[in-house]
Amino acid sequence: MGHGCGHNTIAAAGLGAAIAAKRWLADHPGTAARILAVGSPGEEGGGGKAYLIEAGVLSEVDAAMMVHPTGANRVHMPSLAREAVEFVFTGVPAHAADTPHEGRNALDAATLALNAIGLLRQQIRPESRVHAIITDGGQAPNIIPERTAIRAFVRSPDTRYLTDRLVPAVHDCARGAALATGTDVEIRRSAPAYAAMRSNAVLAELITGTLVAMGREPGAELPNRAGGSTDMGNVSQVVPSAHPLLELVPGVTMHTHEAAEAAGAAAGDQVALDGATLLATTTIQLLTEPDLLRQAKEAFAQE
Ligand SMILES: [Zn+2]
Ligand SMILES: [Zn+2]
């Protein structure tokens, strides 16, 4: 819960929806359907759903849904394609006061790389994002750092721009920094790539109706908003998918102390209950009118 993104309500909503839809199935014995409630770790950092897809979890799935809390009710989650990269710089240690000239400073390399990325930001498309932290900043102040590490997320709504232009440019920032400091850099992808979210129009229409019916009128869509990234984007490339957002606290920003507190209080419980209702209702609609599922698949094929 301290992660501050309300993921406790996501898990509860998904499980609640599955329990409700299963009861509905028991009351309608003629319905040939299976419902999967899939627990998925590492939504933001680790790409849990990418591994689940690879393992075949979606192989017999017709449509997929999840719900996430945020500061407003929305039918679509705006999301960016994302690459997670790690740079590890290796230098030569030396005594920082006695023989600094004999060292090669891996922290200088990390500093230069971050500055190069900062300057690069002026030359990238406005909706792109590059953000980084230093995960290893050296060993001790009196030692020229032998090893440093940076983790960065690189994002864009355009997957091709991301992979062909942006990620190579960020890699070059690290290579240039290594060259300038006489250190070595190892570049690796630290998590599976995230695809941008494709919202299925047919599922979105059903969700809009239910949101209105439950008094959660969806806010205006923000087409130019960058948003975050989610491994639900990877799911949405494989099967028709929906990723609505439910208001936790009006206008709240996730990953704040306020969001963490609300997710553990009454507002979080309400999101879990309403999320379960929303996903269960959509599931039951798809089971009641099989033509909807056909339409959703058609829309998916045409996207
Ligand atoms: Zn988050
Ligand atoms: Zn999240």
Short mmCIF file of C-alpha atoms and ligand atoms in Angstrom, two decimals:
data_model
loop_
_atom_site.label_atom_id
_atom_site.label_comp_id
_atom_site.label_asym_id
_atom_site.label_seq_id
_atom_site.Cartn_x
_atom_site.Cartn_y
_atom_site.Cartn_z
CA MET A 1 0.00 0.00 0.00
CA GLY A 2 2.93 2.31 0.73
CA HIS A 3 3.75 2.21 -2.98
CA GLY A 4 0.99 4.82 -3.22
CA CYS A 5 -0.68 3.60 -6.40
CA GLY A 6 -3.70 1.82 -4.90
CA HIS A 7 -2.70 -1.62 -6.17
CA ASN A 8 -4.43 -3.17 -3.16
CA THR A 9 -7.74 -1.98 -4.63
CA ILE A 10 -6.82 -3.43 -8.07
CA ALA A 11 -6.34 -6.90 -6.62
CA ALA A 12 -9.55 -6.68 -4.58
CA ALA A 13 -11.58 -5.38 -7.53
CA GLY A 14 -10.35 -8.14 -9.87
CA LEU A 15 -11.01 -10.89 -7.35
CA GLY A 16 -14.39 -9.43 -6.41
CA ALA A 17 -15.42 -9.26 -10.07
CA ALA A 18 -14.41 -12.89 -10.63
CA ILE A 19 -16.40 -14.07 -7.57
CA ALA A 20 -19.50 -12.15 -8.67
CA ALA A 21 -19.28 -13.33 -12.30
CA LYS A 22 -18.75 -16.93 -11.15
CA ARG A 23 -21.93 -16.73 -9.06
CA TRP A 24 -23.77 -15.38 -12.11
CA LEU A 25 -22.43 -18.33 -14.15
CA ALA A 26 -23.70 -20.77 -11.50
CA ASP A 27 -27.15 -19.19 -11.81
CA HIS A 28 -27.02 -19.51 -15.63
CA PRO A 29 -25.94 -23.11 -16.20
CA GLY A 30 -26.36 -22.98 -20.00
CA THR A 31 -23.59 -20.41 -20.43
CA ALA A 32 -20.43 -21.88 -21.91
CA ALA A 33 -17.72 -19.63 -20.53
CA ARG A 34 -14.65 -19.57 -18.34
CA ILE A 35 -13.48 -16.63 -16.27
CA LEU A 36 -9.85 -16.24 -15.30
CA ALA A 37 -8.84 -14.03 -12.40
CA VAL A 38 -5.11 -13.56 -12.93
CA GLY A 39 -2.96 -12.08 -10.19
CA SER A 40 -0.17 -10.16 -11.85
CA PRO A 41 2.91 -8.85 -10.04
CA GLY A 42 5.21 -6.03 -11.11
CA GLU A 43 2.75 -3.88 -13.05
CA GLU A 44 5.00 -0.84 -12.98
CA GLY A 45 8.53 -2.08 -12.68
CA GLY A 46 8.84 -5.73 -13.51
CA GLY A 47 6.43 -6.32 -16.40
CA GLY A 48 4.62 -9.26 -14.78
CA LYS A 49 2.05 -9.48 -17.56
CA ALA A 50 4.78 -9.76 -20.22
CA TYR A 51 5.96 -12.98 -18.53
CA LEU A 52 2.37 -14.23 -18.15
CA ILE A 53 1.73 -13.65 -21.87
CA GLU A 54 4.95 -15.50 -22.71
CA ALA A 55 3.79 -18.39 -20.52
CA GLY A 56 0.55 -18.65 -22.54
CA VAL A 57 -1.88 -17.32 -19.94
CA LEU A 58 -3.85 -15.46 -22.67
CA SER A 59 -3.89 -18.31 -25.17
CA GLU A 60 -7.61 -19.08 -24.64
CA VAL A 61 -8.72 -15.60 -23.60
CA ASP A 62 -11.26 -13.59 -25.64
CA ALA A 63 -11.04 -10.29 -23.75
CA ALA A 64 -9.18 -8.89 -20.76
CA MET A 65 -9.93 -6.14 -18.25
CA MET A 66 -8.49 -4.48 -15.20
CA VAL A 67 -9.24 -1.33 -13.26
CA HIS A 68 -6.83 1.11 -11.60
CA PRO A 69 -7.52 3.97 -9.14
CA THR A 70 -6.47 7.54 -9.90
CA GLY A 71 -7.70 11.12 -9.47
CA ALA A 72 -10.69 10.88 -11.86
CA ASN A 73 -13.09 8.39 -13.44
CA ARG A 74 -11.90 7.56 -16.95
CA VAL A 75 -12.78 5.00 -19.60
CA HIS A 76 -9.25 4.89 -21.00
CA MET A 77 -5.86 4.77 -19.37
CA PRO A 78 -3.52 7.04 -21.34
CA SER A 79 -0.28 5.08 -21.52
CA LEU A 80 3.13 5.24 -23.15
CA ALA A 81 5.36 2.52 -24.55
CA ARG A 82 8.32 2.13 -22.24
CA GLU A 83 11.84 0.71 -22.18
CA ALA A 84 13.66 0.18 -18.87
CA VAL A 85 17.42 0.52 -19.19
CA GLU A 86 20.29 0.10 -16.78
CA PHE A 87 23.80 1.53 -17.20
CA VAL A 88 26.64 0.13 -15.11
CA PHE A 89 29.87 2.14 -15.29
CA THR A 90 33.16 0.56 -14.30
CA GLY A 91 36.20 2.68 -13.57
CA VAL A 92 39.47 2.26 -11.73
CA PRO A 93 39.52 2.90 -7.96
CA ALA A 94 42.20 5.03 -6.36
CA HIS A 95 42.72 7.02 -3.17
CA ALA A 96 40.76 10.23 -3.76
CA ALA A 97 43.28 12.44 -1.87
CA ASP A 98 46.56 10.63 -2.30
CA THR A 99 46.45 9.33 -5.89
CA PRO A 100 43.26 10.54 -7.61
CA HIS A 101 45.13 10.87 -10.93
CA GLU A 102 45.54 7.09 -11.00
CA GLY A 103 41.79 6.48 -10.94
CA ARG A 104 39.05 6.45 -13.54
CA ASN A 105 35.91 7.88 -11.96
CA ALA A 106 32.72 5.87 -12.53
CA LEU A 107 30.65 8.52 -10.72
CA ASP A 108 31.89 11.17 -13.17
CA ALA A 109 30.59 8.90 -15.92
CA ALA A 110 27.16 8.64 -14.26
CA THR A 111 27.07 12.42 -13.68
CA LEU A 112 27.94 13.12 -17.32
CA ALA A 113 25.37 10.58 -18.54
CA LEU A 114 22.59 12.27 -16.52
CA ASN A 115 23.66 15.70 -17.82
CA ALA A 116 23.70 14.42 -21.40
CA ILE A 117 20.20 12.98 -20.92
CA GLY A 118 19.09 16.34 -19.49
CA LEU A 119 20.38 18.17 -22.57
CA LEU A 120 18.87 15.53 -24.88
CA ARG A 121 15.40 16.40 -23.52
CA GLN A 122 15.30 19.59 -25.63
CA GLN A 123 15.70 17.53 -28.79
CA ILE A 124 13.03 14.90 -28.17
CA ARG A 125 9.32 14.95 -28.97
CA PRO A 126 7.34 16.79 -26.27
CA GLU A 127 5.24 13.82 -25.18
CA SER A 128 8.33 11.64 -24.62
CA ARG A 129 9.77 11.06 -21.16
CA VAL A 130 13.22 10.07 -19.89
CA HIS A 131 13.75 9.84 -16.15
CA ALA A 132 16.50 8.21 -14.14
CA ILE A 133 17.93 7.53 -10.72
CA ILE A 134 21.41 6.54 -9.54
CA THR A 135 21.15 3.13 -7.87
CA ASP A 136 24.86 2.88 -7.07
CA GLY A 137 26.74 6.13 -6.49
CA GLY A 138 30.12 4.79 -5.45
CA GLN A 139 31.76 3.13 -2.48
CA ALA A 140 33.20 5.85 -0.18
CA PRO A 141 34.06 9.56 -0.52
CA ASN A 142 37.77 8.90 -0.15
CA ILE A 143 37.78 6.36 -2.99
CA ILE A 144 37.48 7.26 -6.68
CA PRO A 145 34.32 5.24 -7.42
CA GLU A 146 35.00 1.97 -9.21
CA ARG A 147 31.37 1.14 -9.96
CA THR A 148 28.20 3.19 -10.41
CA ALA A 149 24.78 2.34 -11.84
CA ILE A 150 21.83 4.25 -13.29
CA ARG A 151 18.32 3.02 -13.92
CA ALA A 152 16.22 4.94 -16.44
CA PHE A 153 12.77 4.67 -17.98
CA VAL A 154 12.41 5.90 -21.56
CA ARG A 155 8.86 6.46 -22.82
CA SER A 156 6.91 7.58 -25.87
CA PRO A 157 3.39 7.02 -27.25
CA ASP A 158 5.09 6.01 -30.54
CA THR A 159 6.77 2.60 -30.15
CA ARG A 160 8.79 3.03 -33.35
CA TYR A 161 10.12 6.45 -32.28
CA LEU A 162 10.96 4.95 -28.89
CA THR A 163 12.95 2.01 -30.22
CA ASP A 164 14.51 3.60 -33.33
CA ARG A 165 15.40 7.06 -32.04
CA LEU A 166 14.92 7.67 -28.34
CA VAL A 167 16.41 4.57 -26.70
CA PRO A 168 19.53 4.62 -28.95
CA ALA A 169 20.00 8.33 -28.13
CA VAL A 170 19.84 7.61 -24.38
CA HIS A 171 22.31 4.73 -24.83
CA ASP A 172 24.65 7.16 -26.63
CA CYS A 173 24.49 9.52 -23.63
CA ALA A 174 25.92 6.69 -21.50
CA ARG A 175 28.50 5.65 -24.11
CA GLY A 176 29.66 9.25 -24.55
CA ALA A 177 30.02 9.65 -20.78
CA ALA A 178 32.08 6.47 -20.57
CA LEU A 179 34.33 7.61 -23.42
CA ALA A 180 34.90 11.00 -21.81
CA THR A 181 35.84 9.51 -18.45
CA GLY A 182 37.86 6.54 -19.64
CA THR A 183 35.46 4.11 -17.99
CA ASP A 184 33.50 1.17 -19.37
CA VAL A 185 29.72 1.03 -19.56
CA GLU A 186 27.51 -2.01 -19.69
CA ILE A 187 24.02 -1.35 -21.05
CA ARG A 188 21.14 -3.69 -20.38
CA ARG A 189 17.36 -3.78 -20.45
CA SER A 190 16.26 -4.14 -16.83
CA ALA A 191 12.62 -5.20 -17.45
CA PRO A 192 10.46 -6.31 -20.38
CA ALA A 193 9.44 -3.58 -22.85
CA TYR A 194 5.96 -2.14 -22.26
CA ALA A 195 3.63 -1.56 -25.20
CA ALA A 196 1.27 1.42 -25.35
CA MET A 197 -2.35 0.68 -24.35
CA ARG A 198 -4.87 -0.09 -27.09
CA SER A 199 -8.36 0.52 -25.68
CA ASN A 200 -11.05 -1.62 -27.31
CA ALA A 201 -13.92 0.60 -28.49
CA VAL A 202 -16.69 -1.97 -27.86
CA LEU A 203 -15.54 -2.71 -24.29
CA ALA A 204 -15.09 1.04 -23.71
CA GLU A 205 -18.71 1.70 -24.67
CA LEU A 206 -19.98 -0.92 -22.19
CA ILE A 207 -17.76 0.53 -19.47
CA THR A 208 -18.96 4.08 -20.16
CA GLY A 209 -22.57 2.98 -19.65
CA THR A 210 -21.82 1.24 -16.34
CA LEU A 211 -19.72 4.15 -15.03
CA VAL A 212 -22.63 6.52 -15.71
CA ALA A 213 -25.09 4.09 -14.09
CA MET A 214 -22.99 3.86 -10.91
CA GLY A 215 -22.73 7.66 -10.63
CA ARG A 216 -19.11 7.79 -11.73
CA GLU A 217 -19.57 9.98 -14.80
CA PRO A 218 -16.28 9.62 -16.76
CA GLY A 219 -14.21 12.80 -17.10
CA ALA A 220 -13.25 14.22 -20.49
CA GLU A 221 -10.49 12.26 -22.20
CA LEU A 222 -7.14 14.03 -22.35
CA PRO A 223 -5.67 13.01 -25.72
CA ASN A 224 -2.39 14.86 -25.30
CA ARG A 225 -1.71 13.78 -21.76
CA ALA A 226 1.38 11.62 -21.53
CA GLY A 227 0.27 9.31 -18.70
CA GLY A 228 2.34 6.47 -17.31
CA SER A 229 3.03 3.04 -18.69
CA THR A 230 1.43 -0.28 -17.87
CA ASP A 231 2.04 -3.88 -18.79
CA MET A 232 -1.71 -4.01 -19.52
CA GLY A 233 -0.53 -2.35 -22.75
CA ASN A 234 1.17 -5.65 -23.64
CA VAL A 235 -2.10 -7.53 -22.94
CA SER A 236 -4.00 -5.04 -25.13
CA GLN A 237 -1.77 -5.95 -28.11
CA VAL A 238 -2.84 -9.62 -27.82
CA VAL A 239 -6.57 -9.56 -26.96
CA PRO A 240 -9.36 -6.90 -26.87
CA SER A 241 -8.73 -5.07 -23.60
CA ALA A 242 -10.09 -2.41 -21.29
CA HIS A 243 -8.29 -0.45 -18.58
CA PRO A 244 -10.72 2.02 -16.97
CA LEU A 245 -9.63 4.27 -14.11
CA LEU A 246 -11.68 4.97 -10.98
CA GLU A 247 -11.51 8.12 -8.91
CA LEU A 248 -9.88 7.48 -5.53
CA VAL A 249 -9.80 11.13 -4.42
CA PRO A 250 -10.73 13.92 -6.87
CA GLY A 251 -7.56 15.19 -8.53
CA VAL A 252 -5.19 13.08 -6.43
CA THR A 253 -1.79 12.25 -7.94
CA MET A 254 -0.71 8.65 -7.49
CA HIS A 255 2.60 7.83 -5.79
CA THR A 256 1.94 10.41 -3.09
CA HIS A 257 1.39 9.93 0.66
CA GLU A 258 -2.17 11.20 0.16
CA ALA A 259 -2.92 8.45 -2.40
CA ALA A 260 -1.40 5.77 -0.15
CA GLU A 261 -3.55 6.87 2.80
CA ALA A 262 -6.76 7.05 0.74
CA ALA A 263 -6.16 3.59 -0.76
CA GLY A 264 -6.11 2.15 2.76
CA ALA A 265 -9.23 4.00 3.90
CA ALA A 266 -12.92 4.18 2.94
CA ALA A 267 -12.17 5.70 -0.49
CA GLY A 268 -10.03 2.66 -1.35
CA ASP A 269 -12.77 0.26 -0.23
CA GLN A 270 -15.23 2.11 -2.47
CA VAL A 271 -12.88 1.82 -5.47
CA ALA A 272 -12.49 -1.92 -4.82
CA LEU A 273 -16.27 -2.44 -4.62
CA ASP A 274 -17.08 -0.23 -7.60
CA GLY A 275 -14.21 -1.73 -9.58
CA ALA A 276 -15.51 -5.24 -8.89
CA THR A 277 -19.02 -4.15 -9.94
CA LEU A 278 -17.72 -2.51 -13.11
CA LEU A 279 -15.64 -5.50 -14.25
CA ALA A 280 -18.33 -8.04 -13.28
CA THR A 281 -21.04 -6.08 -15.09
CA THR A 282 -18.95 -5.85 -18.25
CA THR A 283 -18.16 -9.58 -18.07
CA ILE A 284 -21.83 -10.51 -17.63
CA GLN A 285 -22.80 -8.22 -20.53
CA LEU A 286 -20.31 -10.03 -22.77
CA LEU A 287 -21.65 -13.44 -21.64
CA THR A 288 -25.29 -12.42 -22.11
CA GLU A 289 -24.80 -11.01 -25.59
CA PRO A 290 -22.13 -13.04 -27.41
CA ASP A 291 -22.48 -10.68 -30.37
CA LEU A 292 -20.70 -8.02 -28.29
CA LEU A 293 -17.62 -10.21 -28.02
CA ARG A 294 -17.68 -10.76 -31.79
CA GLN A 295 -17.88 -6.97 -32.27
CA ALA A 296 -15.03 -6.42 -29.81
CA LYS A 297 -12.85 -8.88 -31.71
CA GLU A 298 -13.74 -7.22 -35.02
CA ALA A 299 -12.81 -3.81 -33.62
CA PHE A 300 -9.54 -5.29 -32.32
CA ALA A 301 -8.69 -6.69 -35.78
CA GLN A 302 -9.32 -3.30 -37.37
CA GLU A 303 -7.37 -1.16 -34.87
ZN ZN B 1 1.68 3.83 -10.19
ZN ZN B 2 -0.18 1.43 -10.71
#
